[in-house]
PDB file of C-alpha atoms in Angstrom:
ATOM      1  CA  UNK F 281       0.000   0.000   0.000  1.00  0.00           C
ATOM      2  CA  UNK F 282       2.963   2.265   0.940  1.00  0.00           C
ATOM      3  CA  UNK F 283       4.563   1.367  -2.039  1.00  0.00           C
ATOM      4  CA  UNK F 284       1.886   2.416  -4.415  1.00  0.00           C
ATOM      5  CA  UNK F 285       0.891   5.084  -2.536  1.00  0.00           C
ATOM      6  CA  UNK F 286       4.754   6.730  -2.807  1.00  0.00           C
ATOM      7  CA  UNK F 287       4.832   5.657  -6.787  1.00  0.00           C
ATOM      8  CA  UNK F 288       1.732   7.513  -7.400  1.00  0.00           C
ATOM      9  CA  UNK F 289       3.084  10.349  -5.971  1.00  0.00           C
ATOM     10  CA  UNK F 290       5.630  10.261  -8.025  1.00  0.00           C
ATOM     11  CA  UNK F 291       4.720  10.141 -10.936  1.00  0.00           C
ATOM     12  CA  UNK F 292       2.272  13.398 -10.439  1.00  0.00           C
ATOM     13  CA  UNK F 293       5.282  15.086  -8.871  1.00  0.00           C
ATOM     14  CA  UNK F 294       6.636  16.679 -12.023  1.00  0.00           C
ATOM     15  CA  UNK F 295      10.434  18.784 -11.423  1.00  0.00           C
ATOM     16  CA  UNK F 296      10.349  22.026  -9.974  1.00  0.00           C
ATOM     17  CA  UNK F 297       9.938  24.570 -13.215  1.00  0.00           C
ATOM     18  CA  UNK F 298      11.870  27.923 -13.576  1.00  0.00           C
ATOM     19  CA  UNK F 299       9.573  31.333 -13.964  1.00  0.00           C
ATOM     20  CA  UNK F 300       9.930  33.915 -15.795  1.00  0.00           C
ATOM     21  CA  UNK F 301       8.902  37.597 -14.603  1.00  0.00           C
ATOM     22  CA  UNK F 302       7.936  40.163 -17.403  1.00  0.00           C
ATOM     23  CA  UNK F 303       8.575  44.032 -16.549  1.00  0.00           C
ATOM     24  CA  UNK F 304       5.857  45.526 -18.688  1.00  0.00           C
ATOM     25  CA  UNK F 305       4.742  49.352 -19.354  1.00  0.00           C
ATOM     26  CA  UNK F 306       1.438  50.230 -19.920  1.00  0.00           C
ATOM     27  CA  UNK F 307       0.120  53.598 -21.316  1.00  0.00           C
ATOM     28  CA  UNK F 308       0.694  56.827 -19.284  1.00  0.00           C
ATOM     29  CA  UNK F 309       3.879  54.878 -17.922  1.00  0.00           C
ATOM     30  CA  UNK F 310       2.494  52.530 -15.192  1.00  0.00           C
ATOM     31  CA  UNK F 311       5.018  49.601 -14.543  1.00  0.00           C
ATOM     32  CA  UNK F 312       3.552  46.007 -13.891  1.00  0.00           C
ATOM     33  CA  UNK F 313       6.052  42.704 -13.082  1.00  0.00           C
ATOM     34  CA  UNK F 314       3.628  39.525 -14.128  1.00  0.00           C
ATOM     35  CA  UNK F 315       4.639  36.449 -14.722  1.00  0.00           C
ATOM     36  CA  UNK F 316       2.365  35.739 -18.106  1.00  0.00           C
ATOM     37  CA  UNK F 317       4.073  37.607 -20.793  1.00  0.00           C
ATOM     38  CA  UNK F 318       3.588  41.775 -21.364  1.00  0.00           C
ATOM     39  CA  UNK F 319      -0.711  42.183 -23.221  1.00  0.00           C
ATOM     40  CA  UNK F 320      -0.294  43.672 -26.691  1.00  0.00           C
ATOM     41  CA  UNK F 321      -1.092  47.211 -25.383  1.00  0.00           C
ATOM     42  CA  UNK F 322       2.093  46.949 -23.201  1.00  0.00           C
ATOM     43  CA  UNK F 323       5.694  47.058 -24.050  1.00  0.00           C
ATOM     44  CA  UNK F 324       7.805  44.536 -22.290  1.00  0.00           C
ATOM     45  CA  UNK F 325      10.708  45.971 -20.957  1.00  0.00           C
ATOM     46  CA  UNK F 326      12.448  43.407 -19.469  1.00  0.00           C
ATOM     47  CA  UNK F 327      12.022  39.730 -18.690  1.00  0.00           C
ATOM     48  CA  UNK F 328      14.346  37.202 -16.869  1.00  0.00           C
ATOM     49  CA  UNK F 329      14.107  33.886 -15.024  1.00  0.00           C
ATOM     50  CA  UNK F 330      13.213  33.907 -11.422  1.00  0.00           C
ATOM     51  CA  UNK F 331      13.881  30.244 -10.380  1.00  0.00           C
ATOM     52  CA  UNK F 332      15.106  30.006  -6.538  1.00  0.00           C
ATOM     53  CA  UNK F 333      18.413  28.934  -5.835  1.00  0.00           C
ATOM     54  CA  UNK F 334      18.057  25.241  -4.675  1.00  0.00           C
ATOM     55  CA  UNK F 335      18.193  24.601  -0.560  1.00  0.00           C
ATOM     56  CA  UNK F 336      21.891  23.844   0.718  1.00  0.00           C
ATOM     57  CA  UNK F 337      22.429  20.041   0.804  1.00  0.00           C
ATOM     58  CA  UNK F 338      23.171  17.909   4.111  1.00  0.00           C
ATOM     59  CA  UNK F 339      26.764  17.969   3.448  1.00  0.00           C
ATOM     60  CA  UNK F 340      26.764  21.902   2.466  1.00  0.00           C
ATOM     61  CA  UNK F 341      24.688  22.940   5.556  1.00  0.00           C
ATOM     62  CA  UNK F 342      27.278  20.632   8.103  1.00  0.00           C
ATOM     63  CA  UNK F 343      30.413  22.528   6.356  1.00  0.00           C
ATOM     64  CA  UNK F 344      28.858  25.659   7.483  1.00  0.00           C
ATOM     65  CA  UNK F 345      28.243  24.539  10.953  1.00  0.00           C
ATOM     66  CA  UNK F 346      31.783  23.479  11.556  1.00  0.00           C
ATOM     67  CA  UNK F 347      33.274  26.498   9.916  1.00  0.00           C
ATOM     68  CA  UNK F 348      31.167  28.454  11.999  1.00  0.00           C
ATOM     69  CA  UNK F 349      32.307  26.705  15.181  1.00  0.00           C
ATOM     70  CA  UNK F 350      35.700  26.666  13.992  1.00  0.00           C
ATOM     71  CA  UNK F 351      35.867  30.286  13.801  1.00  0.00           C
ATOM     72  CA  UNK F 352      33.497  30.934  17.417  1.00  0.00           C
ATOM     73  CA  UNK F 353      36.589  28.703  19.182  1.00  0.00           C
ATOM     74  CA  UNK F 354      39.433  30.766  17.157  1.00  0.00           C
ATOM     75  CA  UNK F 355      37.747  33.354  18.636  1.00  0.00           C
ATOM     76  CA  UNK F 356      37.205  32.813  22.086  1.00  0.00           C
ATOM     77  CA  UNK F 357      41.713  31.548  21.854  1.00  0.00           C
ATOM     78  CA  UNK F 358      42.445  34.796  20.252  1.00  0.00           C
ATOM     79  CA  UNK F 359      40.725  36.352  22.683  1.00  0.00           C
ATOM     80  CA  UNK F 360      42.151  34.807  25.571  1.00  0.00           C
ATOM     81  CA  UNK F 361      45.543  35.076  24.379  1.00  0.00           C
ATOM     82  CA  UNK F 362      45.167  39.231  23.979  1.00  0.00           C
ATOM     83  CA  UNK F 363      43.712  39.167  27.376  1.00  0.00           C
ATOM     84  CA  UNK F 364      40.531  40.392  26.224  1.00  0.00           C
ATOM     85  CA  UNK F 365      38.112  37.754  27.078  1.00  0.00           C
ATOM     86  CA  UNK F 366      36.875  39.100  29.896  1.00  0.00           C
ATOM     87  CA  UNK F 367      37.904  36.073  32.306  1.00  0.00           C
ATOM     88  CA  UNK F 368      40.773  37.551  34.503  1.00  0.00           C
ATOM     89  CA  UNK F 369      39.689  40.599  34.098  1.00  0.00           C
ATOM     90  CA  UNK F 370      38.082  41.159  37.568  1.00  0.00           C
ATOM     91  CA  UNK F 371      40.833  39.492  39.395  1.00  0.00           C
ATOM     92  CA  UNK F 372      43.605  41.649  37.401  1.00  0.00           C
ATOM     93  CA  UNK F 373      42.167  44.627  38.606  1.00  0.00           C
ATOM     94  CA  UNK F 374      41.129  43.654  41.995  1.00  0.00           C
ATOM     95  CA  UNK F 375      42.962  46.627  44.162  1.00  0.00           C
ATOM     96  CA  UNK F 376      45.271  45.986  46.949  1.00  0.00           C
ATOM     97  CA  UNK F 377      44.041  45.986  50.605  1.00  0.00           C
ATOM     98  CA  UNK F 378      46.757  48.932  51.435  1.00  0.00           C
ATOM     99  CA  UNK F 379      44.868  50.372  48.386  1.00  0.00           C
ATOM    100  CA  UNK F 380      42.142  50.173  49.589  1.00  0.00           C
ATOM    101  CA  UNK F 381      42.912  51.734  53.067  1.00  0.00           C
ATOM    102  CA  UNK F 382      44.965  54.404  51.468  1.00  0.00           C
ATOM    103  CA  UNK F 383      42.118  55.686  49.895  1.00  0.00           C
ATOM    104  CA  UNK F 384      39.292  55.420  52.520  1.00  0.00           C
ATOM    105  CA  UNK F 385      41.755  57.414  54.566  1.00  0.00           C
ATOM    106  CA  UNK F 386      42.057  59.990  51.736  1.00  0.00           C
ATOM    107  CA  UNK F 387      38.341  60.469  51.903  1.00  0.00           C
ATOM    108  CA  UNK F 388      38.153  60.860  55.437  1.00  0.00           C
ATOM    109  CA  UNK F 389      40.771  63.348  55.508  1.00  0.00           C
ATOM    110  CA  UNK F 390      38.855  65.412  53.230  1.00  0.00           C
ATOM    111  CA  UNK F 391      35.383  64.638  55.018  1.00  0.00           C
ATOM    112  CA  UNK F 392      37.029  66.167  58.100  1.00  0.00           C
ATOM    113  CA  UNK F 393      38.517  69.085  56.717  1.00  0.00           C
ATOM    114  CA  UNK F 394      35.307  70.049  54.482  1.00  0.00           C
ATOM    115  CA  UNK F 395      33.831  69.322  58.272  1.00  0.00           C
ATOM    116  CA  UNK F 396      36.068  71.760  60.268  1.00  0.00           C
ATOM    117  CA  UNK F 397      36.112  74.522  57.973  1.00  0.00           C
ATOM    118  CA  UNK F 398      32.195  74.317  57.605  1.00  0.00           C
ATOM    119  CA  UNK F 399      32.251  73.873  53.100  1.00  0.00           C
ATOM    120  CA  UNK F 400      33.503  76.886  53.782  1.00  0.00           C
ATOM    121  CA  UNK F 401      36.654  76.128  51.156  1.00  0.00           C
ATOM    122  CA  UNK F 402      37.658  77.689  48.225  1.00  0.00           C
ATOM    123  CA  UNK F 403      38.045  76.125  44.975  1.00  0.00           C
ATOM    124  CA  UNK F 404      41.678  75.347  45.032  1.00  0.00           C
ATOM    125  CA  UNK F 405      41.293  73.873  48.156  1.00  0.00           C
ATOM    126  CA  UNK F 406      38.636  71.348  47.377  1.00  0.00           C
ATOM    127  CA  UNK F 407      40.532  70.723  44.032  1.00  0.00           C
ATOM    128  CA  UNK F 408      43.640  69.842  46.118  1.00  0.00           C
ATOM    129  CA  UNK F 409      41.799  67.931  48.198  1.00  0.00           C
ATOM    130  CA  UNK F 410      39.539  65.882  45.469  1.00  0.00           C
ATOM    131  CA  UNK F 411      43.008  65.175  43.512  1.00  0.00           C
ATOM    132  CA  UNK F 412      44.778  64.173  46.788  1.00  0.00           C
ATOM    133  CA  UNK F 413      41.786  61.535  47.143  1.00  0.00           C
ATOM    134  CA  UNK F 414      41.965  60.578  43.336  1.00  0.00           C
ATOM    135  CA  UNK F 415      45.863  59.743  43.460  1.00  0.00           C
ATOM    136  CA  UNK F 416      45.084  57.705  46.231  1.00  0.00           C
ATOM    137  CA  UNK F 417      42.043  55.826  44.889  1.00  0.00           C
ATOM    138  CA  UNK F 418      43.382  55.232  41.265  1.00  0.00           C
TER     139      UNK F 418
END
Protein backbone atom coordinates (compact mmCIF):
# COMPACT_ATOMS: atom_id res chain seq x y z
CA UNK A 1 0.00 0.00 0.00
CA UNK A 2 2.96 2.26 0.94
CA UNK A 3 4.56 1.37 -2.04
CA UNK A 4 1.89 2.42 -4.42
CA UNK A 5 0.89 5.08 -2.54
CA UNK A 6 4.75 6.73 -2.81
CA UNK A 7 4.83 5.66 -6.79
CA UNK A 8 1.73 7.51 -7.40
CA UNK A 9 3.08 10.35 -5.97
CA UNK A 10 5.63 10.26 -8.03
CA UNK A 11 4.72 10.14 -10.94
CA UNK A 12 2.27 13.40 -10.44
CA UNK A 13 5.28 15.09 -8.87
CA UNK A 14 6.64 16.68 -12.02
CA UNK A 15 10.43 18.78 -11.42
CA UNK A 16 10.35 22.03 -9.97
CA UNK A 17 9.94 24.57 -13.21
CA UNK A 18 11.87 27.92 -13.58
CA UNK A 19 9.57 31.33 -13.96
CA UNK A 20 9.93 33.91 -15.79
CA UNK A 21 8.90 37.60 -14.60
CA UNK A 22 7.94 40.16 -17.40
CA UNK A 23 8.58 44.03 -16.55
CA UNK A 24 5.86 45.53 -18.69
CA UNK A 25 4.74 49.35 -19.35
CA UNK A 26 1.44 50.23 -19.92
CA UNK A 27 0.12 53.60 -21.32
CA UNK A 28 0.69 56.83 -19.28
CA UNK A 29 3.88 54.88 -17.92
CA UNK A 30 2.49 52.53 -15.19
CA UNK A 31 5.02 49.60 -14.54
CA UNK A 32 3.55 46.01 -13.89
CA UNK A 33 6.05 42.70 -13.08
CA UNK A 34 3.63 39.52 -14.13
CA UNK A 35 4.64 36.45 -14.72
CA UNK A 36 2.36 35.74 -18.11
CA UNK A 37 4.07 37.61 -20.79
CA UNK A 38 3.59 41.77 -21.36
CA UNK A 39 -0.71 42.18 -23.22
CA UNK A 40 -0.29 43.67 -26.69
CA UNK A 41 -1.09 47.21 -25.38
CA UNK A 42 2.09 46.95 -23.20
CA UNK A 43 5.69 47.06 -24.05
CA UNK A 44 7.81 44.54 -22.29
CA UNK A 45 10.71 45.97 -20.96
CA UNK A 46 12.45 43.41 -19.47
CA UNK A 47 12.02 39.73 -18.69
CA UNK A 48 14.35 37.20 -16.87
CA UNK A 49 14.11 33.89 -15.02
CA UNK A 50 13.21 33.91 -11.42
CA UNK A 51 13.88 30.24 -10.38
CA UNK A 52 15.11 30.01 -6.54
CA UNK A 53 18.41 28.93 -5.83
CA UNK A 54 18.06 25.24 -4.68
CA UNK A 55 18.19 24.60 -0.56
CA UNK A 56 21.89 23.84 0.72
CA UNK A 57 22.43 20.04 0.80
CA UNK A 58 23.17 17.91 4.11
CA UNK A 59 26.76 17.97 3.45
CA UNK A 60 26.76 21.90 2.47
CA UNK A 61 24.69 22.94 5.56
CA UNK A 62 27.28 20.63 8.10
CA UNK A 63 30.41 22.53 6.36
CA UNK A 64 28.86 25.66 7.48
CA UNK A 65 28.24 24.54 10.95
CA UNK A 66 31.78 23.48 11.56
CA UNK A 67 33.27 26.50 9.92
CA UNK A 68 31.17 28.45 12.00
CA UNK A 69 32.31 26.71 15.18
CA UNK A 70 35.70 26.67 13.99
CA UNK A 71 35.87 30.29 13.80
CA UNK A 72 33.50 30.93 17.42
CA UNK A 73 36.59 28.70 19.18
CA UNK A 74 39.43 30.77 17.16
CA UNK A 75 37.75 33.35 18.64
CA UNK A 76 37.21 32.81 22.09
CA UNK A 77 41.71 31.55 21.85
CA UNK A 78 42.45 34.80 20.25
CA UNK A 79 40.72 36.35 22.68
CA UNK A 80 42.15 34.81 25.57
CA UNK A 81 45.54 35.08 24.38
CA UNK A 82 45.17 39.23 23.98
CA UNK A 83 43.71 39.17 27.38
CA UNK A 84 40.53 40.39 26.22
CA UNK A 85 38.11 37.75 27.08
CA UNK A 86 36.87 39.10 29.90
CA UNK A 87 37.90 36.07 32.31
CA UNK A 88 40.77 37.55 34.50
CA UNK A 89 39.69 40.60 34.10
CA UNK A 90 38.08 41.16 37.57
CA UNK A 91 40.83 39.49 39.39
CA UNK A 92 43.60 41.65 37.40
CA UNK A 93 42.17 44.63 38.61
CA UNK A 94 41.13 43.65 42.00
CA UNK A 95 42.96 46.63 44.16
CA UNK A 96 45.27 45.99 46.95
CA UNK A 97 44.04 45.99 50.60
CA UNK A 98 46.76 48.93 51.43
CA UNK A 99 44.87 50.37 48.39
CA UNK A 100 42.14 50.17 49.59
CA UNK A 101 42.91 51.73 53.07
CA UNK A 102 44.96 54.40 51.47
CA UNK A 103 42.12 55.69 49.89
CA UNK A 104 39.29 55.42 52.52
CA UNK A 105 41.75 57.41 54.57
CA UNK A 106 42.06 59.99 51.74
CA UNK A 107 38.34 60.47 51.90
CA UNK A 108 38.15 60.86 55.44
CA UNK A 109 40.77 63.35 55.51
CA UNK A 110 38.85 65.41 53.23
CA UNK A 111 35.38 64.64 55.02
CA UNK A 112 37.03 66.17 58.10
CA UNK A 113 38.52 69.09 56.72
CA UNK A 114 35.31 70.05 54.48
CA UNK A 115 33.83 69.32 58.27
CA UNK A 116 36.07 71.76 60.27
CA UNK A 117 36.11 74.52 57.97
CA UNK A 118 32.19 74.32 57.61
CA UNK A 119 32.25 73.87 53.10
CA UNK A 120 33.50 76.89 53.78
CA UNK A 121 36.65 76.13 51.16
CA UNK A 122 37.66 77.69 48.22
CA UNK A 123 38.05 76.12 44.98
CA UNK A 124 41.68 75.35 45.03
CA UNK A 125 41.29 73.87 48.16
CA UNK A 126 38.64 71.35 47.38
CA UNK A 127 40.53 70.72 44.03
CA UNK A 128 43.64 69.84 46.12
CA UNK A 129 41.80 67.93 48.20
CA UNK A 130 39.54 65.88 45.47
CA UNK A 131 43.01 65.17 43.51
CA UNK A 132 44.78 64.17 46.79
CA UNK A 133 41.79 61.54 47.14
CA UNK A 134 41.97 60.58 43.34
CA UNK A 135 45.86 59.74 43.46
CA UNK A 136 45.08 57.71 46.23
CA UNK A 137 42.04 55.83 44.89
CA UNK A 138 43.38 55.23 41.26
Amino acid sequence: MRIGLACLLLAFAGTAQGQSVHKCVGKGGAVSYQSEPCAPAQKAVKSWDATPAPPPSNDELWRRHYRRKQGEADSRYLSRLAGTDGSRASAAYAPSPAATDACAAAKARREAILRQHNDDVGYDARRALNDSVYDACK
